[in-house]
Structures are given as C-alpha cells and as structure tokens.
Short mmCIF file of C-alpha atoms in Angstrom, two decimals:
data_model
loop_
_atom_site.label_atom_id
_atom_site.label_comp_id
_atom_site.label_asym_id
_atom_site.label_seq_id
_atom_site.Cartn_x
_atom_site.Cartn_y
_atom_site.Cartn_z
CA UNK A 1 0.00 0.00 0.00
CA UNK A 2 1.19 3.19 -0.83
CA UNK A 3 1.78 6.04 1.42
CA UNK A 4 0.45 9.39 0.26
CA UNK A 5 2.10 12.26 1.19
CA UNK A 6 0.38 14.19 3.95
CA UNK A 7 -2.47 11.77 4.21
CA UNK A 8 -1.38 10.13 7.65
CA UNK A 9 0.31 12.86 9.32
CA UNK A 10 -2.13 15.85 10.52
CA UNK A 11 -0.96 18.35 12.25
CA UNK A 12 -3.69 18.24 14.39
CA UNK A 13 -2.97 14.98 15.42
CA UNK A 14 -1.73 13.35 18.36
CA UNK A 15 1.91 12.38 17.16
CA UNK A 16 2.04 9.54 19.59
CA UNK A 17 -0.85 7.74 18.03
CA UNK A 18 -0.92 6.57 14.12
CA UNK A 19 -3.23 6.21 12.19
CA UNK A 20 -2.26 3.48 10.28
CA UNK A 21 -3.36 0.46 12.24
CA UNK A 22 -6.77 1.57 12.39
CA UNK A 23 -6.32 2.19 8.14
CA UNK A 24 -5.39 -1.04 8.06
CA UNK A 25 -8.02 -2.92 10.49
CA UNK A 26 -11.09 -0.98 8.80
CA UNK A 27 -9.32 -1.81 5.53
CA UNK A 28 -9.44 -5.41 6.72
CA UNK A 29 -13.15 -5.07 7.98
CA UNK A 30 -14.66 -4.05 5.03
CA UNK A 31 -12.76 -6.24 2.43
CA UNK A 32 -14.18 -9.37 4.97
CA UNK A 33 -17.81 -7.70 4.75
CA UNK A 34 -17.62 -7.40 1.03
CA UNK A 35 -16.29 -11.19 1.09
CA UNK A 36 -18.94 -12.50 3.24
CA UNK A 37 -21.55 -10.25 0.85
CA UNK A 38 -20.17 -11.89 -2.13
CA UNK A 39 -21.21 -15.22 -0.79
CA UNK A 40 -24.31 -14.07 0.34
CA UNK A 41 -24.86 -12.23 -3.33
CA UNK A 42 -24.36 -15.63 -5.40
CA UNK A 43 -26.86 -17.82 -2.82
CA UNK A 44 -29.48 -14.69 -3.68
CA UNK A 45 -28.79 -15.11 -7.15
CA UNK A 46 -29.34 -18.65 -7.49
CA UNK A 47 -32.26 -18.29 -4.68
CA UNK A 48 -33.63 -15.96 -6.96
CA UNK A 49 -33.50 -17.86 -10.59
CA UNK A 50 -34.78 -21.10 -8.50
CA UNK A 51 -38.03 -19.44 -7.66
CA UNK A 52 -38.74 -17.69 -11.60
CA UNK A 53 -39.51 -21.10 -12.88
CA UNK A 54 -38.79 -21.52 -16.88
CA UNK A 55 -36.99 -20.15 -18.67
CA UNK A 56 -34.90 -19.06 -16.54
CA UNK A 57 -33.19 -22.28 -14.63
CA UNK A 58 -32.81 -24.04 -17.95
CA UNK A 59 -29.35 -24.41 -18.88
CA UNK A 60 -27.87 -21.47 -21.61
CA UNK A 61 -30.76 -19.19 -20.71
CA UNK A 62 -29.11 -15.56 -20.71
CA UNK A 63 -30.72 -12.24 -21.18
CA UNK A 64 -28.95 -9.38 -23.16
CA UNK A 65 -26.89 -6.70 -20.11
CA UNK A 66 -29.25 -3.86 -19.20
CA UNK A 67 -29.18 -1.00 -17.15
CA UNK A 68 -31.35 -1.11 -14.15
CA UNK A 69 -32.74 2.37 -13.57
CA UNK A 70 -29.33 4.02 -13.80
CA UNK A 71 -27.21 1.64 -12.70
CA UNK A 72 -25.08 -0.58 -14.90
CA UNK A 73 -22.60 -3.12 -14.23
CA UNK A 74 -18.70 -2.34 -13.57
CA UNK A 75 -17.01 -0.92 -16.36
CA UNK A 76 -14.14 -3.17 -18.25
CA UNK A 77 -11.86 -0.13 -17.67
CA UNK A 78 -13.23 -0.07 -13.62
CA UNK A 79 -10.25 -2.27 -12.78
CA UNK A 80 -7.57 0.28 -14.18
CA UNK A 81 -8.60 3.07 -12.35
CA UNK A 82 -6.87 4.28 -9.50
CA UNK A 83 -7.82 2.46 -6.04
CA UNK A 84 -9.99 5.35 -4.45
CA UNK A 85 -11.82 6.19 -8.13
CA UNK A 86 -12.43 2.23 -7.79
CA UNK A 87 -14.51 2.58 -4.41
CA UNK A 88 -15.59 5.98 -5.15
CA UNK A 89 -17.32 4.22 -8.18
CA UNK A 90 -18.18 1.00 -5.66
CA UNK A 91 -19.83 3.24 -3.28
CA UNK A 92 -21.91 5.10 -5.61
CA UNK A 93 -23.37 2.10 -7.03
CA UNK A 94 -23.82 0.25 -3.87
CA UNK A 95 -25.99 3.60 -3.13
CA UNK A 96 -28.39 2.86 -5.94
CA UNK A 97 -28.99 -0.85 -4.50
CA UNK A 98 -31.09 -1.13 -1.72
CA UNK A 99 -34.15 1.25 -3.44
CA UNK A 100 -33.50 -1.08 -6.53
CA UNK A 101 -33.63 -4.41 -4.52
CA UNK A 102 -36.70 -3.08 -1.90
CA UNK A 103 -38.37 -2.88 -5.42
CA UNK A 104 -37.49 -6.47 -6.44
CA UNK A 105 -38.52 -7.96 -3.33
CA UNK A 106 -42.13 -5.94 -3.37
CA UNK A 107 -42.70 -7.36 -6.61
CA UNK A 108 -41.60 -10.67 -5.30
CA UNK A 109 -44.07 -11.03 -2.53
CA UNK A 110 -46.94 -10.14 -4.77
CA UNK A 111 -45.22 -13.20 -7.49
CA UNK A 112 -43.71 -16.07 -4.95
CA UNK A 113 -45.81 -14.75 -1.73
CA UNK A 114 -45.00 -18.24 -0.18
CA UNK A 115 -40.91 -17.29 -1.24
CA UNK A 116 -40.48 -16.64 2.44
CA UNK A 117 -36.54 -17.15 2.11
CA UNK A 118 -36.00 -15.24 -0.76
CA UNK A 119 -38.01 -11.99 0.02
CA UNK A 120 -35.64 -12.17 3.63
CA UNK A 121 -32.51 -12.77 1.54
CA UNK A 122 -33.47 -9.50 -0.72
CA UNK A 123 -34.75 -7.54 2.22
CA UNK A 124 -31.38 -8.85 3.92
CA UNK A 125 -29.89 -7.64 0.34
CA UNK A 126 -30.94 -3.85 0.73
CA UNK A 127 -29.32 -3.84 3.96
CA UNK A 128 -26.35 -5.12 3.54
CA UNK A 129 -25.50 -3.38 0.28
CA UNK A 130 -26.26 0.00 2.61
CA UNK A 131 -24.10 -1.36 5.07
CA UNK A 132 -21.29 -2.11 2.82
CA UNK A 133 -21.38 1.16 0.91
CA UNK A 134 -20.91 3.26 4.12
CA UNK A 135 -18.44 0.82 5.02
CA UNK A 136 -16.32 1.75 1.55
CA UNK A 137 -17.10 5.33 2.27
CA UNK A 138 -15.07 5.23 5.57
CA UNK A 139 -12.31 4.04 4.31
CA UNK A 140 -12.48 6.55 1.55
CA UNK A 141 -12.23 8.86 4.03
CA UNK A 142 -9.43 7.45 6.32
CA UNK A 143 -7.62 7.33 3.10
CA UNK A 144 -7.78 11.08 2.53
CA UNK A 145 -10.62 10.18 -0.11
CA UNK A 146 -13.54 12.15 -0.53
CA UNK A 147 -16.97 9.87 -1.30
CA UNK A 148 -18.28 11.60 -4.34
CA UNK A 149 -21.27 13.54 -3.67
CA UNK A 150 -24.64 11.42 -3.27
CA UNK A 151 -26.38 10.32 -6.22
CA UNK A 152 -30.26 11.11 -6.46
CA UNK A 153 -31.88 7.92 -5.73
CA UNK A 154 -32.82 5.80 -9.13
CA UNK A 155 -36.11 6.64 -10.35
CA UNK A 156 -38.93 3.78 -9.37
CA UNK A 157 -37.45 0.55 -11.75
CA UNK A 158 -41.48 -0.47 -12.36
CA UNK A 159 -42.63 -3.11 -14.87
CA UNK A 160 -46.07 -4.00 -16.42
CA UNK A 161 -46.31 -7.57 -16.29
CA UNK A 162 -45.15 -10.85 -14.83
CA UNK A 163 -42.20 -12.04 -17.21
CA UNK A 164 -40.40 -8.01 -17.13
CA UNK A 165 -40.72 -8.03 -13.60
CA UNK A 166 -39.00 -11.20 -13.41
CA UNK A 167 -36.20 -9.55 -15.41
CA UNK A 168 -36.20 -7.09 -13.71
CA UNK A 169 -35.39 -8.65 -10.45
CA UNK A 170 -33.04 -10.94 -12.48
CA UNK A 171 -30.90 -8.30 -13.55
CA UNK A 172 -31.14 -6.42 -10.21
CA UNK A 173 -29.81 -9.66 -8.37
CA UNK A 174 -26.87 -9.80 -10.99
CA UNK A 175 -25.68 -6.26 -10.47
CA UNK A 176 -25.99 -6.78 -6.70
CA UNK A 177 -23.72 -9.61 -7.26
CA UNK A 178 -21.12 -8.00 -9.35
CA UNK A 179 -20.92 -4.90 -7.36
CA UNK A 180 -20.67 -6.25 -4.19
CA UNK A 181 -18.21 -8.78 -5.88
CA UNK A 182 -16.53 -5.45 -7.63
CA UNK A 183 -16.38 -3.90 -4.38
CA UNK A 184 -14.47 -7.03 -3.04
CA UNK A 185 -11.26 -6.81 -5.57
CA UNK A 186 -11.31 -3.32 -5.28
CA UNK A 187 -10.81 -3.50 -1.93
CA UNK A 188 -8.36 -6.73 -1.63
CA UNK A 189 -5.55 -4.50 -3.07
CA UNK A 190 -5.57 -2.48 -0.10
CA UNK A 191 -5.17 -5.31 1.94
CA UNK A 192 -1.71 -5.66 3.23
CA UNK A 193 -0.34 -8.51 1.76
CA UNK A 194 -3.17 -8.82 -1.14
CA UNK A 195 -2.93 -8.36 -4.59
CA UNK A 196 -0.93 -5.36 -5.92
#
C-alpha cells in the first residue's frame, strides 16, 4: 500500500498515536464484509433464478446486459482506475442498491408470496449493500478520499407484467452480485499482503 504524502500525518494529530493500524483494520473489515456479501450475493442469485420457474433455470438461458434504472454493471476499464476512483465508483453504485432491490422484493411477494426465504434474503440484500457502501465510504475517508457527492436515488425501476418483472429482479440480483463482488477486488488491493 502506498503512502500518500500528507495523508497520515495531521498536524492536528496526536503524534504519539498513528493512524495506520486503524487504516489497516477498517481496511481489513470491510474487504471481509464485502467477502462475506459476495457469498451471500451468489446464494441470492441462485435463490432468486430457482423461484422464476422456466426459462430461466434451464441451462444457456441468458438475457442481453441492461441498465437497471441508472445503474449498470462495472465498467471493463473499472479495474484500471486508481484504487480510491475504484470505491468511489463501488460506493456510488452500492448507493443505488437497496431502493432497486426493496423494489425487487415488493414485486416478489406479490409473485412467490410463499418465497419466504428469498423476500428475507433481498430484504437482507438492501441492507447489507447499505451497510457495505458506508463501510467503503469510511475508508475513503481514512484514506484522505472524498466519497463523491450522493447520487439522487434511481427513479422507481417499475414493470407492467409478470415475465419483465422477473427480469427485472433478475438483472437487479446480478448487479448486486457484481458490485458487491466489484467492491471485493477493489478492496483486496488495499489489503496488506493482497494483490498489488
């Protein structure tokens, strides 16, 4: 990890104390949280095709990339950015989440109402992609960082009928998974000893 100039000395600061253990341990923290998410995002994911019946669980069914209401999925270029553009971009999208995934599990109480598992895993979802985006925002922050300013929550992702709103949630579920497994690399080459 690289040591920016300025960013762990303040003047204000206690000399005798650094901060870069606590750097470090929140570092540490939040890559485990977005680890333990990832997990949690796949099980949703497969939760989620398992209760859509067909055509989704047969095998080569894939639907074209979309973006969901202003969100898309990671950029190829997202990995060559520098480290704090990387969560900057992490944290914004984790942002857009939870209104995204509240939606998807509304819709999925009035499709599976007896889908008592998978409306608590995407409830679970809203909150943990919340959690996690904060979570990236303070180490932004103990990295010298700024968190961009807030995005303006997505506009209502609504669909007319059964099959779109299936889709819907579909592709929801994916980003969830990708961002929160995004998030996770990003934040792995902050960990001492992790990837460069």
């Amino acid at each position: 990890m690289s040591r920016r100039e300025g960013s762990l000395e303040d003047s204000q600061a206690d000399s005798s104390v650094s901060p870069l253990p606590h750097l470090e341990a929140k570092i540490r923290q939040t890559h485990s949280l977005a680890r333990l998410l990832t997990k949690y995002a796949e099980q949703l994911l497969q939760e989620y095709v398992q209760h859509q019946g067909d055509p989704f669980g047969l095998p080569g069914f894939s639907l074209p990339r979309l973006p969901v209401a202003g969100l898309r999925a990671p950029d190829p270029g997202h990995a060559g950015l520098p480290v704090p553009e990387q969560l900057q971009l992490d944290a914004g999208a984790l942002a857009l989440l939870p209104p995204l995934l509240d939606v998807v599990r509304c819709r999925q109480a009035e499709l599976n109402p007896r889908a008592a598992r998978l409306l608590r895993r995407l409830e679970d979802a809203a909150r943990q992609a919340r959690a996690l985006g904060v979570a990236v925002e303070a180490v932004l922050v103990v990295l010298g960082t700024k968190p961009r300013c807030p995005r303006p929550e997505p506009a209502a992702a609504t669909t007319a009928g059964v099959f779109p709103a299936k889709v819907l949630g579909f592709h929801v579920c994916g980003l969830y998974h990708e961002w929160v497994s995004r998030t996770e690399a990003d934040l792995g080459q902050l960990v001492p000893g992790g990837p460069a």
